[in-house]
């Protein structure tokens, strides 16, 4: 059975003081959980070092929200994969729709970043998802297929095993309007099928596919109990310990057959 992965994408929120406050609250509550789900926090770059020291000895892991496709050099403002691993990051979100929309990231660029992340053993959380316009014009499957092919281009079977895919319909992100459990599960099944065609069914079966887009304490249980939804990438609801831990709890319960 696939273990659920609940990740908090804090986006550009929380300075180091606020980071410490939230992680200290989460630490108190996470004591009740025994690794039934993987919990990953993705604060901004400036909070990662502080966050690392605070999650030490807890089941919580650390991720970044982006990284460069380059190893090092004259790339002002960028952060490399190795810089992330040396401070204790184990995950990195790549190709988030906000990066695609505001910073013009393409599938090719995301693919280059995925390869760099894998080289230093960072687990990439690779985001895909259609816009409202694409959904309404009935091309969701085609868009998702193109994105999956693009971001996974030339990965080996060993490499795909280390990846997580996050299905995040753009129209559901930050809007309070989540995909219905059935809508999301359909796309998750499609992603698994696409991966089975590109690699093999046995690899596709093991692939963790998260859902993201207005997941919250109320809808998490329904979403996470779907056959092909293996976790969540949570934005707004990850910024408060109550709501984030309610989603972690939903992940734990959804796991019980
Ligand atoms: P949201 O964001 O939960 O606030 O919709 C999810 C995401 O962007 O990863």
CSV table of C-alpha atoms and ligand atoms in Angstrom, one decimal:
chain,number,residue,atom,x,y,z
A,1,UNK,CA,0.0,0.0,0.0
A,2,UNK,CA,1.2,3.5,-0.8
A,3,UNK,CA,2.0,5.6,2.2
A,4,UNK,CA,0.3,9.0,2.2
A,5,UNK,CA,2.4,12.1,2.0
A,6,UNK,CA,1.0,15.3,3.4
A,7,UNK,CA,3.0,18.3,2.4
A,8,UNK,CA,2.5,22.0,3.5
A,9,UNK,CA,3.4,24.5,0.8
A,10,UNK,CA,3.8,27.7,2.8
A,11,UNK,CA,4.5,29.8,-0.4
A,12,UNK,CA,5.8,33.3,0.5
A,13,UNK,CA,4.4,33.3,4.0
A,14,UNK,CA,6.1,33.2,7.5
A,15,UNK,CA,9.3,34.9,8.5
A,16,UNK,CA,11.7,33.0,10.8
A,17,UNK,CA,9.8,34.0,13.9
A,18,UNK,CA,6.5,32.9,12.5
A,19,UNK,CA,8.1,29.7,11.2
A,20,UNK,CA,9.3,28.8,14.7
A,21,UNK,CA,5.9,29.6,16.2
A,22,UNK,CA,4.1,27.3,13.7
A,23,UNK,CA,6.6,24.4,13.9
A,24,UNK,CA,6.5,24.5,17.7
A,25,UNK,CA,2.8,24.1,17.6
A,26,UNK,CA,3.0,21.3,15.1
A,27,UNK,CA,5.6,19.5,17.2
A,28,UNK,CA,3.2,19.4,20.2
A,29,UNK,CA,0.5,17.8,18.1
A,30,UNK,CA,2.5,15.5,15.9
A,31,UNK,CA,3.6,13.5,18.9
A,32,UNK,CA,0.3,11.5,18.6
A,33,UNK,CA,1.3,10.2,15.2
A,34,UNK,CA,3.7,7.3,14.6
A,35,UNK,CA,4.9,7.7,11.0
A,36,UNK,CA,1.6,6.5,9.6
A,37,UNK,CA,1.9,9.2,7.0
A,38,UNK,CA,4.9,11.2,5.8
A,39,UNK,CA,4.6,14.9,6.8
A,40,UNK,CA,6.6,17.4,4.9
A,41,UNK,CA,6.9,21.2,5.6
A,42,UNK,CA,8.0,23.5,2.7
A,43,UNK,CA,8.6,26.9,4.2
A,44,UNK,CA,10.4,29.8,2.3
A,45,UNK,CA,14.1,29.5,1.7
A,46,UNK,CA,14.9,32.0,4.5
A,47,UNK,CA,13.2,29.7,7.0
A,48,UNK,CA,14.7,26.4,6.0
A,49,UNK,CA,17.7,26.4,8.4
A,50,UNK,CA,15.6,27.4,11.4
A,51,UNK,CA,12.9,24.9,10.4
A,52,UNK,CA,15.5,22.1,10.1
A,53,UNK,CA,16.7,22.6,13.7
A,54,UNK,CA,13.1,22.6,14.9
A,55,UNK,CA,11.9,19.4,13.1
A,56,UNK,CA,15.0,17.5,14.3
A,57,UNK,CA,13.8,14.4,16.2
A,58,UNK,CA,10.2,14.7,15.0
A,59,UNK,CA,8.6,12.8,12.1
A,60,UNK,CA,8.4,16.0,10.1
A,61,UNK,CA,10.6,16.3,7.0
A,62,UNK,CA,11.7,19.4,5.2
A,63,UNK,CA,11.2,20.5,1.6
A,64,UNK,CA,11.9,23.6,-0.5
A,65,UNK,CA,9.5,25.3,-2.9
A,66,UNK,CA,11.8,25.6,-5.9
A,67,UNK,CA,15.5,25.3,-6.9
A,68,UNK,CA,17.7,26.1,-9.9
A,69,UNK,CA,18.4,23.8,-12.8
A,70,UNK,CA,22.1,24.8,-12.5
A,71,UNK,CA,24.7,23.3,-10.2
A,72,UNK,CA,26.3,26.6,-9.3
A,73,UNK,CA,27.6,29.8,-10.9
A,74,UNK,CA,26.5,33.3,-11.9
A,75,UNK,CA,22.7,32.9,-11.4
A,76,UNK,CA,21.8,35.8,-9.1
A,77,UNK,CA,19.0,35.0,-6.7
A,78,UNK,CA,19.0,31.3,-7.4
A,79,UNK,CA,19.5,28.3,-5.0
A,80,UNK,CA,21.0,25.0,-6.1
A,81,UNK,CA,19.8,21.4,-5.3
A,82,UNK,CA,23.0,20.7,-3.4
A,83,UNK,CA,22.5,23.8,-1.2
A,84,UNK,CA,19.2,22.4,-0.2
A,85,UNK,CA,20.5,18.9,0.7
A,86,UNK,CA,23.4,20.3,2.7
A,87,UNK,CA,20.9,22.1,5.0
A,88,UNK,CA,18.8,19.0,5.4
A,89,UNK,CA,16.0,19.3,2.8
A,90,UNK,CA,14.7,16.0,1.5
A,91,UNK,CA,12.0,17.3,-0.9
A,92,UNK,CA,11.6,20.0,-3.4
A,93,UNK,CA,8.3,21.3,-5.0
A,94,UNK,CA,8.9,21.7,-8.8
A,95,UNK,CA,6.7,23.2,-11.5
A,96,UNK,CA,4.1,24.6,-9.2
A,97,UNK,CA,1.5,26.5,-11.3
A,98,UNK,CA,2.5,29.8,-9.7
A,99,UNK,CA,6.0,29.2,-11.0
A,100,UNK,CA,4.6,28.3,-14.4
A,101,UNK,CA,2.3,31.3,-14.4
A,102,UNK,CA,4.4,34.1,-12.9
A,103,UNK,CA,7.9,32.9,-13.7
A,104,UNK,CA,7.2,31.3,-17.1
A,105,UNK,CA,8.5,27.9,-16.1
A,106,UNK,CA,7.9,25.3,-18.8
A,107,UNK,CA,7.7,21.5,-18.8
A,108,UNK,CA,11.3,21.4,-20.2
A,109,UNK,CA,12.6,23.6,-17.4
A,110,UNK,CA,10.8,21.6,-14.8
A,111,UNK,CA,12.2,18.4,-16.3
A,112,UNK,CA,15.8,19.8,-16.1
A,113,UNK,CA,15.1,20.7,-12.4
A,114,UNK,CA,13.7,17.2,-11.7
A,115,UNK,CA,16.9,15.6,-13.0
A,116,UNK,CA,19.1,17.8,-10.9
A,117,UNK,CA,17.1,17.2,-7.8
A,118,UNK,CA,17.3,13.4,-8.3
A,119,UNK,CA,21.1,13.6,-8.7
A,120,UNK,CA,21.4,14.8,-5.1
A,121,UNK,CA,18.7,12.5,-3.8
A,122,UNK,CA,16.1,15.2,-3.3
A,123,UNK,CA,12.6,13.9,-3.8
A,124,UNK,CA,10.9,16.1,-6.4
A,125,UNK,CA,7.2,16.9,-5.8
A,126,UNK,CA,6.3,17.6,-9.5
A,127,UNK,CA,3.2,19.6,-10.1
A,128,UNK,CA,0.8,19.3,-13.0
A,129,UNK,CA,-2.7,20.6,-13.6
A,130,UNK,CA,-5.1,22.2,-16.0
A,131,UNK,CA,-6.5,25.7,-16.0
A,132,UNK,CA,-10.3,26.4,-15.8
A,133,UNK,CA,-10.4,27.3,-19.4
A,134,UNK,CA,-8.7,24.0,-20.3
A,135,UNK,CA,-11.1,22.0,-18.1
A,136,UNK,CA,-14.2,23.8,-19.6
A,137,UNK,CA,-13.1,23.1,-23.1
A,138,UNK,CA,-12.7,19.4,-22.4
A,139,UNK,CA,-8.9,19.1,-22.9
A,140,UNK,CA,-7.9,18.3,-19.4
A,141,UNK,CA,-6.6,14.8,-20.3
A,142,UNK,CA,-4.6,16.1,-23.2
A,143,UNK,CA,-3.0,18.8,-21.1
A,144,UNK,CA,-2.1,16.4,-18.2
A,145,UNK,CA,-0.7,13.9,-20.7
A,146,UNK,CA,1.5,16.5,-22.3
A,147,UNK,CA,2.7,17.8,-18.9
A,148,UNK,CA,3.5,14.3,-17.6
A,149,UNK,CA,5.4,13.4,-20.7
A,150,UNK,CA,7.3,16.7,-20.6
A,151,UNK,CA,8.3,16.7,-16.9
A,152,UNK,CA,9.3,13.0,-16.9
A,153,UNK,CA,11.2,13.1,-20.2
A,154,UNK,CA,14.2,10.8,-20.2
A,155,UNK,CA,13.9,9.7,-16.6
A,156,UNK,CA,15.0,6.2,-15.8
A,157,UNK,CA,12.8,3.6,-14.0
A,158,UNK,CA,15.0,4.1,-10.9
A,159,UNK,CA,14.5,7.8,-11.0
A,160,UNK,CA,10.7,7.7,-11.4
A,161,UNK,CA,10.5,5.6,-8.3
A,162,UNK,CA,11.9,8.5,-6.3
A,163,UNK,CA,9.4,11.1,-7.7
A,164,UNK,CA,6.1,12.3,-6.3
A,165,UNK,CA,3.5,13.8,-8.6
A,166,UNK,CA,1.1,16.5,-7.4
A,167,UNK,CA,-2.1,17.0,-9.4
A,168,UNK,CA,-3.1,20.6,-8.8
A,169,UNK,CA,-5.9,21.9,-11.0
A,170,UNK,CA,-5.0,25.6,-11.4
A,171,UNK,CA,-8.7,26.6,-10.8
A,172,UNK,CA,-8.7,25.0,-7.4
A,173,UNK,CA,-5.5,26.6,-6.0
A,174,UNK,CA,-6.3,29.2,-3.4
A,175,UNK,CA,-9.9,29.6,-4.6
A,176,UNK,CA,-11.7,27.6,-2.0
A,177,UNK,CA,-13.2,25.5,-4.8
A,178,UNK,CA,-11.6,22.1,-4.6
A,179,UNK,CA,-11.9,19.4,-7.3
A,180,UNK,CA,-14.5,16.9,-6.2
A,181,UNK,CA,-13.1,13.6,-4.9
A,182,UNK,CA,-14.3,11.9,-8.1
A,183,UNK,CA,-12.9,14.6,-10.4
A,184,UNK,CA,-9.5,14.4,-8.7
A,185,UNK,CA,-9.5,10.6,-8.6
A,186,UNK,CA,-10.2,10.4,-12.3
A,187,UNK,CA,-7.1,12.5,-13.1
A,188,UNK,CA,-5.0,10.6,-10.6
A,189,UNK,CA,-6.0,7.4,-12.4
A,190,UNK,CA,-5.1,9.0,-15.7
A,191,UNK,CA,-1.7,10.0,-14.4
A,192,UNK,CA,-1.1,6.5,-13.1
A,193,UNK,CA,-2.0,5.1,-16.5
A,194,UNK,CA,0.3,7.5,-18.3
A,195,UNK,CA,3.2,6.6,-16.1
A,196,UNK,CA,2.5,2.9,-16.7
A,197,UNK,CA,2.7,3.5,-20.4
A,198,UNK,CA,5.9,5.4,-20.1
A,199,UNK,CA,7.5,3.0,-17.6
A,200,UNK,CA,5.6,0.0,-16.3
A,201,UNK,CA,2.5,-0.8,-14.3
A,202,UNK,CA,4.5,-2.0,-11.3
A,203,UNK,CA,6.2,1.4,-11.1
A,204,UNK,CA,3.0,3.3,-11.7
A,205,UNK,CA,1.3,1.3,-8.9
A,206,UNK,CA,3.9,2.5,-6.4
A,207,UNK,CA,3.9,6.1,-7.5
A,208,UNK,CA,2.7,8.6,-4.9
A,209,UNK,CA,0.2,11.1,-6.5
A,210,UNK,CA,-0.9,13.9,-4.2
A,211,UNK,CA,-3.9,16.2,-4.8
A,212,UNK,CA,-3.5,19.9,-4.2
A,213,UNK,CA,-6.0,22.8,-4.5
A,214,UNK,CA,-8.1,24.1,-1.6
A,215,UNK,CA,-7.7,20.9,0.4
A,216,UNK,CA,-8.8,21.7,3.9
A,217,UNK,CA,-9.9,20.2,7.2
A,218,UNK,CA,-13.4,19.7,5.9
A,219,UNK,CA,-12.8,18.0,2.5
A,220,UNK,CA,-9.5,16.2,3.3
A,221,UNK,CA,-11.1,12.9,4.5
A,222,UNK,CA,-13.2,12.5,1.3
A,223,UNK,CA,-10.3,13.4,-1.0
A,224,UNK,CA,-7.7,11.2,0.8
A,225,UNK,CA,-10.0,8.2,0.9
A,226,UNK,CA,-10.1,7.9,-2.9
A,227,UNK,CA,-8.3,4.9,-4.4
A,228,UNK,CA,-5.6,6.9,-6.2
A,229,UNK,CA,-5.1,10.0,-4.0
A,230,UNK,CA,-2.0,9.4,-2.0
A,231,UNK,CA,-1.7,12.6,-0.1
A,232,UNK,CA,-2.1,16.3,-0.3
A,233,UNK,CA,-0.1,19.4,-1.2
A,234,UNK,CA,-1.6,22.0,1.0
A,235,UNK,CA,-1.3,25.7,0.7
A,236,UNK,CA,-3.6,28.0,2.8
A,237,UNK,CA,-4.6,25.3,5.2
A,238,UNK,CA,-1.0,24.4,6.0
A,239,UNK,CA,-0.4,27.9,7.6
A,240,UNK,CA,-2.3,27.0,10.8
A,241,UNK,CA,-1.5,24.1,13.0
A,242,UNK,CA,-5.2,23.2,13.6
A,243,UNK,CA,-6.1,22.8,10.0
A,244,UNK,CA,-2.9,21.2,8.9
A,245,UNK,CA,-3.0,18.6,11.7
A,246,UNK,CA,-6.7,17.9,10.8
A,247,UNK,CA,-5.5,17.0,7.3
A,248,UNK,CA,-2.7,14.9,8.7
A,249,UNK,CA,-5.2,13.1,10.8
A,250,UNK,CA,-7.5,12.6,7.8
A,251,UNK,CA,-4.5,11.0,6.0
A,252,UNK,CA,-3.9,8.6,8.9
A,253,UNK,CA,-7.5,7.5,9.0
A,254,UNK,CA,-7.8,7.2,5.2
A,255,UNK,CA,-5.0,4.7,5.3
A,256,UNK,CA,-6.9,2.3,7.5
A,257,UNK,CA,-8.7,-0.2,5.1
B,1,LIG,P1,-4.2,25.9,-1.7
B,1,LIG,O1,-2.8,25.8,-2.4
B,1,LIG,O2,-4.3,24.7,-0.8
B,1,LIG,O3,-4.1,27.2,-0.9
B,1,LIG,O4,-5.2,25.9,-2.7
B,1,LIG,C1,-2.3,24.5,-2.9
B,1,LIG,C2,-1.0,24.7,-3.6
B,1,LIG,O5,-0.8,25.7,-4.3
B,1,LIG,O6,-0.1,23.9,-3.5
